[in-house]
PDB file of C-alpha atoms and ligand atoms in Angstrom:
ATOM      1  CA  MET P 910      -0.022   0.017  -0.044  1.00 62.00           C
ATOM      2  CA  THR P 911       1.636   3.287  -1.037  1.00 89.00           C
ATOM      3  CA  THR P 912      -1.336   5.735  -0.650  1.00 96.00           C
ATOM      4  CA  ILE P 913      -0.536   9.239   0.716  1.00 98.00           C
ATOM      5  CA  THR P 914      -2.694  10.933   3.087  1.00 98.00           C
ATOM      6  CA  ILE P 915      -2.208  14.644   3.856  1.00 98.00           C
ATOM      7  CA  GLU P 916      -4.477  15.788   6.753  1.00 98.00           C
ATOM      8  CA  ALA P 917      -4.818  19.458   7.749  1.00 98.00           C
ATOM      9  CA  VAL P 918      -1.378  20.283   7.174  1.00 98.00           C
ATOM     10  CA  ASN P 919      -0.078  23.808   8.127  1.00 98.00           C
ATOM     11  CA  GLN P 920       3.503  24.982   7.763  1.00 98.00           C
ATOM     12  CA  ILE P 921       4.693  28.251   9.096  1.00 97.00           C
ATOM     13  CA  PHE P 922       8.119  29.576   8.843  1.00 96.00           C
ATOM     14  CA  ALA P 923       9.464  32.111  11.196  1.00 92.00           C
ATOM     15  CA  GLY P 924      10.914  35.234   9.595  1.00 87.00           C
ATOM     16  CA  ASP P 925      12.746  38.249  10.736  1.00 88.00           C
ATOM     17  CA  LYS P 926       9.783  40.568  10.627  1.00 88.00           C
ATOM     18  CA  GLU P 927       6.834  38.247  10.393  1.00 89.00           C
ATOM     19  CA  ASN P 928       5.983  34.632   9.939  1.00 91.00           C
ATOM     20  CA  VAL P 929       5.368  33.117   6.464  1.00 92.00           C
ATOM     21  CA  ILE P 930       2.474  30.786   6.183  1.00 95.00           C
ATOM     22  CA  ALA P 931       3.706  28.491   3.542  1.00 96.00           C
ATOM     23  CA  LEU P 932       0.671  25.906   3.772  1.00 98.00           C
ATOM     24  CA  SER P 933      -2.543  26.206   5.254  1.00 97.00           C
ATOM     25  CA  ASP P 934      -5.008  23.533   5.807  1.00 98.00           C
ATOM     26  CA  ILE P 935      -3.789  21.122   3.168  1.00 98.00           C
ATOM     27  CA  ASN P 936      -6.028  18.001   2.756  1.00 98.00           C
ATOM     28  CA  LEU P 937      -5.151  15.486  -0.081  1.00 98.00           C
ATOM     29  CA  GLU P 938      -5.845  11.805  -0.576  1.00 98.00           C
ATOM     30  CA  ILE P 939      -3.539  10.189  -3.004  1.00 98.00           C
ATOM     31  CA  ALA P 940      -4.276   6.714  -4.139  1.00 98.00           C
ATOM     32  CA  SER P 941      -1.655   4.056  -4.761  1.00 97.00           C
ATOM     33  CA  GLY P 942      -0.386   4.276  -8.256  1.00 97.00           C
ATOM     34  CA  GLU P 943      -1.658   7.746  -8.872  1.00 98.00           C
ATOM     35  CA  PHE P 944       0.343  10.518 -10.860  1.00 98.00           C
ATOM     36  CA  ILE P 945      -0.441  13.760  -8.989  1.00 98.00           C
ATOM     37  CA  CYS P 946       0.982  17.128 -10.203  1.00 98.00           C
ATOM     38  CA  LEU P 947       1.252  20.150  -7.773  1.00 98.00           C
ATOM     39  CA  LEU P 948       0.853  23.368  -9.835  1.00 97.00           C
ATOM     40  CA  GLY P 949       1.095  26.706  -8.913  1.00 93.00           C
ATOM     41  CA  PRO P 950       3.099  29.992  -9.120  1.00 89.00           C
ATOM     42  CA  SER P 951       6.477  30.344  -7.588  1.00 90.00           C
ATOM     43  CA  GLY P 952       6.201  30.870  -3.709  1.00 91.00           C
ATOM     44  CA  CYS P 953       2.975  28.965  -3.549  1.00 93.00           C
ATOM     45  CA  GLY P 954       4.348  26.371  -1.246  1.00 96.00           C
ATOM     46  CA  LYS P 955       4.871  23.386  -3.828  1.00 97.00           C
ATOM     47  CA  SER P 956       8.351  22.652  -2.531  1.00 96.00           C
ATOM     48  CA  THR P 957       7.285  23.041   1.066  1.00 97.00           C
ATOM     49  CA  LEU P 958       4.637  20.396   0.676  1.00 98.00           C
ATOM     50  CA  LEU P 959       7.022  18.009  -1.248  1.00 98.00           C
ATOM     51  CA  ASN P 960       9.692  18.389   1.368  1.00 97.00           C
ATOM     52  CA  ALA P 961       7.017  17.688   4.096  1.00 98.00           C
ATOM     53  CA  LEU P 962       6.189  14.369   2.152  1.00 98.00           C
ATOM     54  CA  ALA P 963       9.742  13.525   1.817  1.00 97.00           C
ATOM     55  CA  GLY P 964      10.102  13.988   5.781  1.00 97.00           C
ATOM     56  CA  PHE P 965      12.838  16.562   5.318  1.00 96.00           C
ATOM     57  CA  ILE P 966      10.577  19.126   7.311  1.00 97.00           C
ATOM     58  CA  ARG P 967       7.877  18.582   9.840  1.00 97.00           C
ATOM     59  CA  PRO P 968       4.651  20.257   9.401  1.00 98.00           C
ATOM     60  CA  THR P 969       3.967  22.915  12.066  1.00 98.00           C
ATOM     61  CA  SER P 970       0.667  20.986  12.581  1.00 98.00           C
ATOM     62  CA  GLY P 971      -1.486  18.235  10.926  1.00 98.00           C
ATOM     63  CA  ARG P 972      -0.182  14.925   9.634  1.00 97.00           C
ATOM     64  CA  ILE P 973       1.166  12.965   6.589  1.00 98.00           C
ATOM     65  CA  LEU P 974       0.677   9.301   6.273  1.00 98.00           C
ATOM     66  CA  ALA P 975       2.579   7.238   3.626  1.00 97.00           C
ATOM     67  CA  GLY P 976       1.257   3.733   3.022  1.00 94.00           C
ATOM     68  CA  GLY P 977      -0.791   4.200   6.183  1.00 94.00           C
ATOM     69  CA  LYS P 978       2.224   5.043   8.598  1.00 95.00           C
ATOM     70  CA  PRO P 979       3.048   8.494   9.734  1.00 97.00           C
ATOM     71  CA  VAL P 980       5.912  10.311   8.063  1.00 97.00           C
ATOM     72  CA  SER P 981       8.384  11.442  10.608  1.00 95.00           C
ATOM     73  CA  GLY P 982      11.573  11.574   8.520  1.00 96.00           C
ATOM     74  CA  PRO P 983      12.938  10.650   5.182  1.00 94.00           C
ATOM     75  CA  GLY P 984      12.673   7.042   4.299  1.00 90.00           C
ATOM     76  CA  PRO P 985      13.478   4.539   1.332  1.00 87.00           C
ATOM     77  CA  GLU P 986      10.003   4.053   0.385  1.00 91.00           C
ATOM     78  CA  ARG P 987       9.850   7.771  -0.629  1.00 95.00           C
ATOM     79  CA  GLY P 988      12.525   8.727  -3.262  1.00 92.00           C
ATOM     80  CA  MET P 989      13.151  12.417  -4.208  1.00 92.00           C
ATOM     81  CA  VAL P 990      14.228  13.817  -7.582  1.00 92.00           C
ATOM     82  CA  PHE P 991      15.370  17.430  -7.403  1.00 88.00           C
ATOM     83  CA  GLN P 992      15.483  19.888 -10.229  1.00 84.00           C
ATOM     84  CA  GLU P 993      19.213  20.396  -9.841  1.00 77.00           C
ATOM     85  CA  TYR P 994      20.621  16.909 -10.309  1.00 70.00           C
ATOM     86  CA  ALA P 995      21.775  16.085  -6.825  1.00 82.00           C
ATOM     87  CA  LEU P 996      24.389  13.548  -8.081  1.00 92.00           C
ATOM     88  CA  PHE P 997      27.717  12.725  -6.547  1.00 94.00           C
ATOM     89  CA  PRO P 998      30.250  14.384  -8.916  1.00 94.00           C
ATOM     90  CA  TRP P 999      33.149  12.135  -7.542  1.00 96.00           C
ATOM     91  CA  MET P1000      31.385   8.945  -8.337  1.00 96.00           C
ATOM     92  CA  THR P1001      30.582   7.386 -11.784  1.00 97.00           C
ATOM     93  CA  ILE P1002      27.256   7.072 -13.107  1.00 97.00           C
ATOM     94  CA  GLU P1003      26.994   3.447 -12.228  1.00 96.00           C
ATOM     95  CA  ARG P1004      28.165   4.173  -8.526  1.00 96.00           C
ATOM     96  CA  ASN P1005      25.767   6.958  -8.146  1.00 95.00           C
ATOM     97  CA  ILE P1006      22.951   4.434  -9.088  1.00 96.00           C
ATOM     98  CA  ALA P1007      24.278   1.855  -6.757  1.00 96.00           C
ATOM     99  CA  PHE P1008      25.031   3.994  -3.912  1.00 93.00           C
ATOM    100  CA  GLY P1009      21.643   3.689  -2.061  1.00 89.00           C
ATOM    101  CA  LEU P1010      21.567  -0.102  -2.365  1.00 92.00           C
ATOM    102  CA  GLU P1011      25.244  -0.192  -1.010  1.00 93.00           C
ATOM    103  CA  ILE P1012      24.180   1.873   2.006  1.00 89.00           C
ATOM    104  CA  ALA P1013      21.106  -0.436   2.317  1.00 87.00           C
ATOM    105  CA  GLY P1014      23.607  -3.323   2.690  1.00 91.00           C
ATOM    106  CA  ARG P1015      22.539  -5.345  -0.510  1.00 92.00           C
ATOM    107  CA  ASN P1016      24.979  -8.006  -1.702  1.00 95.00           C
ATOM    108  CA  LYS P1017      27.210  -7.194  -4.775  1.00 96.00           C
ATOM    109  CA  ALA P1018      25.413  -9.668  -7.179  1.00 96.00           C
ATOM    110  CA  GLU P1019      21.937  -8.167  -6.515  1.00 95.00           C
ATOM    111  CA  ILE P1020      23.461  -4.538  -6.815  1.00 96.00           C
ATOM    112  CA  ASP P1021      25.045  -5.517 -10.072  1.00 96.00           C
ATOM    113  CA  GLU P1022      21.950  -6.991 -11.594  1.00 96.00           C
ATOM    114  CA  ARG P1023      19.738  -4.011 -10.478  1.00 94.00           C
ATOM    115  CA  VAL P1024      22.155  -1.290 -11.704  1.00 96.00           C
ATOM    116  CA  GLY P1025      22.494  -3.196 -15.149  1.00 96.00           C
ATOM    117  CA  PHE P1026      18.816  -3.489 -15.540  1.00 93.00           C
ATOM    118  CA  LEU P1027      18.289   0.408 -14.749  1.00 93.00           C
ATOM    119  CA  LEU P1028      21.258   1.452 -16.974  1.00 95.00           C
ATOM    120  CA  ASN P1029      19.613  -0.510 -19.928  1.00 93.00           C
ATOM    121  CA  MET P1030      16.177   0.728 -19.175  1.00 89.00           C
ATOM    122  CA  LEU P1031      17.298   4.431 -19.024  1.00 90.00           C
ATOM    123  CA  LYS P1032      19.541   4.034 -21.972  1.00 90.00           C
ATOM    124  CA  LEU P1033      22.583   4.955 -19.907  1.00 94.00           C
ATOM    125  CA  GLN P1034      24.734   1.720 -20.657  1.00 94.00           C
ATOM    126  CA  ASP P1035      27.310   3.674 -22.590  1.00 96.00           C
ATOM    127  CA  PHE P1036      27.753   5.998 -19.803  1.00 96.00           C
ATOM    128  CA  ARG P1037      28.198   3.644 -16.870  1.00 96.00           C
ATOM    129  CA  GLN P1038      31.914   4.549 -16.413  1.00 97.00           C
ATOM    130  CA  ARG P1039      31.476   8.294 -16.982  1.00 97.00           C
ATOM    131  CA  TYR P1040      31.057  11.043 -14.305  1.00 97.00           C
ATOM    132  CA  PRO P1041      28.018  13.475 -14.065  1.00 95.00           C
ATOM    133  CA  LYS P1042      29.867  16.307 -15.525  1.00 95.00           C
ATOM    134  CA  ASP P1043      30.326  14.350 -18.734  1.00 95.00           C
ATOM    135  CA  LEU P1044      26.471  14.065 -19.190  1.00 94.00           C
ATOM    136  CA  SER P1045      23.989  16.475 -20.528  1.00 92.00           C
ATOM    137  CA  GLY P1046      21.198  17.778 -18.222  1.00 91.00           C
ATOM    138  CA  GLY P1047      18.533  15.140 -19.693  1.00 91.00           C
ATOM    139  CA  MET P1048      21.081  12.327 -19.073  1.00 93.00           C
ATOM    140  CA  ARG P1049      21.755  13.480 -15.524  1.00 94.00           C
ATOM    141  CA  GLN P1050      18.061  13.503 -14.788  1.00 91.00           C
ATOM    142  CA  ARG P1051      17.830   9.983 -15.951  1.00 92.00           C
ATOM    143  CA  VAL P1052      20.604   9.029 -13.567  1.00 94.00           C
ATOM    144  CA  ALA P1053      18.583  10.804 -10.767  1.00 92.00           C
ATOM    145  CA  ILE P1054      15.430   8.792 -11.685  1.00 91.00           C
ATOM    146  CA  ALA P1055      17.414   5.694 -11.892  1.00 92.00           C
ATOM    147  CA  ARG P1056      18.815   6.070  -8.304  1.00 91.00           C
ATOM    148  CA  VAL P1057      15.313   6.400  -6.938  1.00 89.00           C
ATOM    149  CA  LEU P1058      14.185   3.269  -8.961  1.00 88.00           C
ATOM    150  CA  ALA P1059      17.073   1.398  -7.620  1.00 91.00           C
ATOM    151  CA  LEU P1060      15.646   1.383  -4.359  1.00 88.00           C
ATOM    152  CA  ASP P1061      12.331   0.245  -5.520  1.00 86.00           C
ATOM    153  CA  SER P1062      10.774   3.268  -3.843  1.00 89.00           C
ATOM    154  CA  PRO P1063       6.971   2.940  -4.377  1.00 93.00           C
ATOM    155  CA  ILE P1064       6.596   6.716  -3.940  1.00 96.00           C
ATOM    156  CA  MET P1065       8.651   8.987  -6.156  1.00 96.00           C
ATOM    157  CA  LEU P1066       8.592  12.616  -5.345  1.00 97.00           C
ATOM    158  CA  MET P1067       9.872  14.958  -7.925  1.00 96.00           C
ATOM    159  CA  ASP P1068      10.391  18.776  -7.594  1.00 96.00           C
ATOM    160  CA  GLU P1069      10.470  20.536 -11.011  1.00 95.00           C
ATOM    161  CA  PRO P1070      12.701  17.796 -12.321  1.00 92.00           C
ATOM    162  CA  PHE P1071      12.609  18.930 -16.042  1.00 92.00           C
ATOM    163  CA  GLY P1072      12.360  22.486 -15.422  1.00 90.00           C
ATOM    164  CA  ALA P1073      15.972  23.213 -16.685  1.00 86.00           C
ATOM    165  CA  LEU P1074      15.815  21.181 -19.839  1.00 89.00           C
ATOM    166  CA  ASP P1075      15.006  22.174 -23.512  1.00 91.00           C
ATOM    167  CA  ALA P1076      11.677  21.260 -24.875  1.00 93.00           C
ATOM    168  CA  LEU P1077      12.467  18.292 -26.771  1.00 91.00           C
ATOM    169  CA  THR P1078      14.607  16.535 -24.063  1.00 90.00           C
ATOM    170  CA  ARG P1079      11.737  17.514 -21.684  1.00 93.00           C
ATOM    171  CA  ARG P1080       9.169  15.816 -23.737  1.00 95.00           C
ATOM    172  CA  ASN P1081      11.443  12.739 -24.057  1.00 91.00           C
ATOM    173  CA  LEU P1082      11.909  12.433 -20.431  1.00 92.00           C
ATOM    174  CA  GLN P1083       8.229  12.916 -19.739  1.00 96.00           C
ATOM    175  CA  ASP P1084       7.504   9.971 -21.912  1.00 95.00           C
ATOM    176  CA  GLU P1085      10.049   7.798 -20.150  1.00 91.00           C
ATOM    177  CA  LEU P1086       8.715   8.757 -16.882  1.00 94.00           C
ATOM    178  CA  LEU P1087       5.193   7.678 -17.847  1.00 96.00           C
ATOM    179  CA  LYS P1088       6.539   4.510 -19.178  1.00 94.00           C
ATOM    180  CA  ILE P1089       8.344   3.730 -15.885  1.00 92.00           C
ATOM    181  CA  TRP P1090       5.221   4.862 -13.835  1.00 96.00           C
ATOM    182  CA  LYS P1091       3.127   2.324 -15.808  1.00 95.00           C
ATOM    183  CA  GLN P1092       5.574  -0.515 -15.455  1.00 93.00           C
ATOM    184  CA  PHE P1093       6.319   0.031 -11.677  1.00 92.00           C
ATOM    185  CA  GLY P1094       3.051   1.233 -10.512  1.00 94.00           C
ATOM    186  CA  THR P1095       4.792   4.081  -8.654  1.00 95.00           C
ATOM    187  CA  THR P1096       2.966   6.751  -6.861  1.00 97.00           C
ATOM    188  CA  ILE P1097       4.087   9.922  -8.131  1.00 98.00           C
ATOM    189  CA  VAL P1098       3.850  13.501  -6.859  1.00 98.00           C
ATOM    190  CA  PHE P1099       5.430  15.870  -9.461  1.00 98.00           C
ATOM    191  CA  VAL P1100       5.891  19.553  -8.969  1.00 98.00           C
ATOM    192  CA  THR P1101       5.738  21.779 -11.804  1.00 96.00           C
ATOM    193  CA  HIS P1102       4.805  25.310 -12.651  1.00 91.00           C
ATOM    194  CA  SER P1103       4.161  24.360 -16.312  1.00 95.00           C
ATOM    195  CA  ILE P1104       0.306  24.031 -17.120  1.00 96.00           C
ATOM    196  CA  GLU P1105       1.051  21.994 -20.222  1.00 97.00           C
ATOM    197  CA  GLU P1106       3.420  19.557 -18.356  1.00 97.00           C
ATOM    198  CA  SER P1107       0.760  18.942 -15.633  1.00 98.00           C
ATOM    199  CA  ILE P1108      -1.925  18.170 -18.274  1.00 98.00           C
ATOM    200  CA  TYR P1109       0.472  15.830 -20.301  1.00 98.00           C
ATOM    201  CA  LEU P1110       1.469  13.866 -17.223  1.00 98.00           C
ATOM    202  CA  ALA P1111      -1.118  13.871 -14.498  1.00 98.00           C
ATOM    203  CA  ASP P1112      -4.103  11.876 -13.353  1.00 98.00           C
ATOM    204  CA  ARG P1113      -5.033  14.808 -11.139  1.00 98.00           C
ATOM    205  CA  THR P1114      -3.621  18.296 -11.157  1.00 98.00           C
ATOM    206  CA  ILE P1115      -3.703  20.138  -7.819  1.00 98.00           C
ATOM    207  CA  VAL P1116      -3.832  23.793  -8.417  1.00 98.00           C
ATOM    208  CA  MET P1117      -2.465  25.612  -5.389  1.00 97.00           C
ATOM    209  CA  THR P1118      -3.187  29.240  -4.077  1.00 96.00           C
ATOM    210  CA  TYR P1119      -0.538  31.746  -3.463  1.00 91.00           C
ATOM    211  CA  ARG P1120       0.310  32.424   0.215  1.00 87.00           C
ATOM    212  CA  PRO P1121      -0.923  30.946   2.056  1.00 92.00           C
ATOM    213  CA  GLY P1122      -0.627  27.764  -0.054  1.00 95.00           C
ATOM    214  CA  THR P1123      -3.959  25.950  -0.008  1.00 97.00           C
ATOM    215  CA  VAL P1124      -5.726  23.583  -2.499  1.00 97.00           C
ATOM    216  CA  LYS P1125      -7.394  25.918  -4.959  1.00 97.00           C
ATOM    217  CA  ARG P1126      -8.818  23.249  -7.236  1.00 98.00           C
ATOM    218  CA  ASP P1127      -8.350  19.582  -7.698  1.00 98.00           C
ATOM    219  CA  VAL P1128      -8.613  18.898 -11.487  1.00 98.00           C
ATOM    220  CA  ALA P1129      -9.184  15.300 -12.675  1.00 98.00           C
ATOM    221  CA  ILE P1130      -7.341  14.903 -16.049  1.00 98.00           C
ATOM    222  CA  ASP P1131      -9.530  12.416 -17.534  1.00 97.00           C
ATOM    223  CA  LEU P1132      -7.642  12.062 -20.911  1.00 98.00           C
ATOM    224  CA  PRO P1133      -6.381   8.780 -22.442  1.00 97.00           C
ATOM    225  CA  ARG P1134      -2.592   8.226 -22.797  1.00 97.00           C
ATOM    226  CA  PRO P1135      -0.589   8.891 -24.799  1.00 96.00           C
ATOM    227  CA  ARG P1136      -2.035  12.325 -24.830  1.00 98.00           C
ATOM    228  CA  ASP P1137      -1.996  14.837 -27.616  1.00 97.00           C
ATOM    229  CA  PRO P1138      -1.293  18.372 -26.779  1.00 97.00           C
ATOM    230  CA  SER P1139      -3.031  19.521 -29.985  1.00 97.00           C
ATOM    231  CA  ALA P1140      -6.261  17.815 -29.324  1.00 97.00           C
ATOM    232  CA  PRO P1141      -9.191  20.225 -28.408  1.00 98.00           C
ATOM    233  CA  GLU P1142      -9.994  18.350 -25.209  1.00 97.00           C
ATOM    234  CA  PHE P1143      -6.325  18.900 -24.079  1.00 98.00           C
ATOM    235  CA  ASN P1144      -6.474  22.450 -24.960  1.00 98.00           C
ATOM    236  CA  ARG P1145      -9.783  22.927 -22.991  1.00 98.00           C
ATOM    237  CA  LEU P1146      -8.320  21.634 -20.048  1.00 98.00           C
ATOM    238  CA  LYS P1147      -5.178  23.775 -20.376  1.00 97.00           C
ATOM    239  CA  ARG P1148      -7.406  26.859 -20.598  1.00 97.00           C
ATOM    240  CA  GLU P1149      -9.514  25.899 -17.618  1.00 97.00           C
ATOM    241  CA  VAL P1150      -6.281  25.163 -15.372  1.00 97.00           C
ATOM    242  CA  GLY P1151      -4.412  28.169 -17.021  1.00 97.00           C
ATOM    243  CA  GLU P1152      -7.270  30.440 -15.741  1.00 97.00           C
ATOM    244  CA  LEU P1153      -6.835  29.123 -12.215  1.00 96.00           C
ATOM    245  CA  VAL P1154      -3.164  29.749 -12.143  1.00 95.00           C
ATOM    246  CA  MET P1155      -3.361  33.181 -13.700  1.00 94.00           C
ATOM    247  CA  GLN P1156      -5.761  34.195 -10.990  1.00 94.00           C
ATOM    248  CA  GLU P1157      -3.026  33.079  -8.491  1.00 91.00           C
ATOM    249  CA  GLN P1158      -0.290  34.650 -10.332  1.00 89.00           C
ATOM    250  CA  GLN P1159      -2.293  37.812 -10.231  1.00 89.00           C
ATOM    251  CA  ARG P1160      -2.632  37.666  -6.508  1.00 84.00           C
ATOM    252  CA  HIS P1161       1.191  37.157  -6.404  1.00 81.00           C
ATOM    253  CA  SER P1162       2.064  40.098  -8.212  1.00 83.00           C
ATOM    254  CA  ASP P1163      -0.563  42.344  -6.284  1.00 82.00           C
ATOM    255  CA  ALA P1164       0.950  41.003  -3.165  1.00 77.00           C
ATOM    256  CA  GLU P1165       4.570  41.873  -4.373  1.00 76.00           C
ATOM    257  CA  LEU P1166       3.240  45.196  -5.240  1.00 74.00           C
ATOM    258  CA  MET P1167       2.039  45.775  -1.706  1.00 73.00           C
ATOM    259  CA  ILE P1168       5.151  44.775  -0.194  1.00 67.00           C
ATOM    260  CA  ALA P1169       7.169  47.060  -2.446  1.00 67.00           C
ATOM    261  CA  GLY P1170       4.675  49.902  -1.405  1.00 64.00           C
ATOM    262  CA  ALA P1171       5.165  49.327   2.083  1.00 60.00           C
ATOM    263  CA  GLU P1172       9.054  49.505   1.905  1.00 52.00           C
TER     264      GLU P1172
HETATM  265  P1  LIG R2002       7.430  27.024  -4.503  1.00 70.25           P
HETATM  266  O1  LIG R2002       7.993  25.711  -4.533  1.00 70.25           O
HETATM  267  O2  LIG R2002       5.934  26.909  -4.706  1.00 70.25           O
HETATM  268  O3  LIG R2002       7.938  28.005  -5.403  1.00 70.25           O
HETATM  269  P2  LIG R2002       8.287  27.078  -1.705  1.00 70.25           P
HETATM  270  O4  LIG R2002       7.596  26.002  -1.046  1.00 70.25           O
HETATM  271  O5  LIG R2002       9.556  27.153  -2.015  1.00 70.25           O
HETATM  272  O6  LIG R2002       7.275  27.522  -2.812  1.00 70.25           O
HETATM  273  O7  LIG R2002       7.886  28.471  -0.705  1.00 70.25           O
HETATM  274  C1  LIG R2002       6.658  28.753  -0.160  1.00 70.25           C
HETATM  275  C2  LIG R2002       6.906  29.848   0.891  1.00 70.25           C
HETATM  276  O8  LIG R2002       7.631  29.639   1.992  1.00 70.25           O
HETATM  277  C3  LIG R2002       7.739  30.919   0.114  1.00 70.25           C
HETATM  278  O9  LIG R2002       7.113  32.305   0.423  1.00 70.25           O
HETATM  279  C4  LIG R2002       9.141  31.002   0.639  1.00 70.25           C
HETATM  280  O10 LIG R2002       9.775  32.159   0.673  1.00 70.25           O
HETATM  281  C5  LIG R2002       8.780  30.399   2.058  1.00 70.25           C
HETATM  282  N1  LIG R2002       9.861  29.486   2.599  1.00 70.25           N
HETATM  283  C6  LIG R2002      10.103  28.276   2.072  1.00 70.25           C
HETATM  284  N2  LIG R2002      11.192  27.532   2.758  1.00 70.25           N
HETATM  285  C7  LIG R2002      11.455  28.423   3.831  1.00 70.25           C
HETATM  286  C8  LIG R2002      12.119  28.384   4.871  1.00 70.25           C
HETATM  287  N3  LIG R2002      12.977  27.319   5.034  1.00 70.25           N
HETATM  288  N4  LIG R2002      12.300  29.491   5.806  1.00 70.25           N
HETATM  289  C9  LIG R2002      11.563  30.493   5.713  1.00 70.25           C
HETATM  290  N5  LIG R2002      10.661  30.753   4.614  1.00 70.25           N
HETATM  291  C10 LIG R2002      10.578  29.560   3.620  1.00 70.25           C
HETATM  292 MG1  LIG R2003       9.868  25.039  -5.480  1.00 70.25          MG
END
């Protein structure tokens, strides 16, 4: 069971002048194997919510359950992929992928088999002895994904993982991610500020409000896959979700104008 339950989660950060209410009363039920996108303008609390799911931070109040168990810190059942490829620069690609398995004390034969399988699956075989600096951005993100898959994490948390990639590489990785998701039945929570990306990927797109971060709308994306971004239904959803995001972006810039005015 790899459901995620988020109950009445609040996150308040203490600031110099005033506290920031980053998340306010977030309630979400994510089913096992669901693909969820968290969408909203910068500063609306997407990373904060993801970090709370990962167990990197503790919510000020409320609770989070993963597979029915309270999250009280990071765990191997919840793998994280960051925007900036958090790879070890001094390790080869192969060792980067194997690292978590070594830490977990798996035996060498098992590690070799698993790493070999993932290198093949993510088309990284020719790069196994290379270092992260030798790889393109898209390749490095493949390694970051392989590292999470190596641990068999049933939950994958992704914070704008393709944000720094060009459009073509991004689409390729989106398609690969969908394949992996289907094959492994992973529960995915994927943060993005791209409306199109969320509609291309998600079963449900959670549009968040800007400060405090709350759930503005939970939009079901009931389109068959593979999805066609030029289809009328795709574009209808894009407009619907785009309108919601625009409202929050507007509130964002209004709030910034107010802050600037007060200074
Ligand atoms: P997003 O990922 O949607 O861009 P974040 O979750 O990073 O948004 O941030 C939400 C809000 O919380 C922002 O106003 C940000 O400045 C604030 N914030 C995030 N982390 C911290 C922190 N560790 N300390 C203080 N404020 C923070
Ligand atoms: Mg963020």
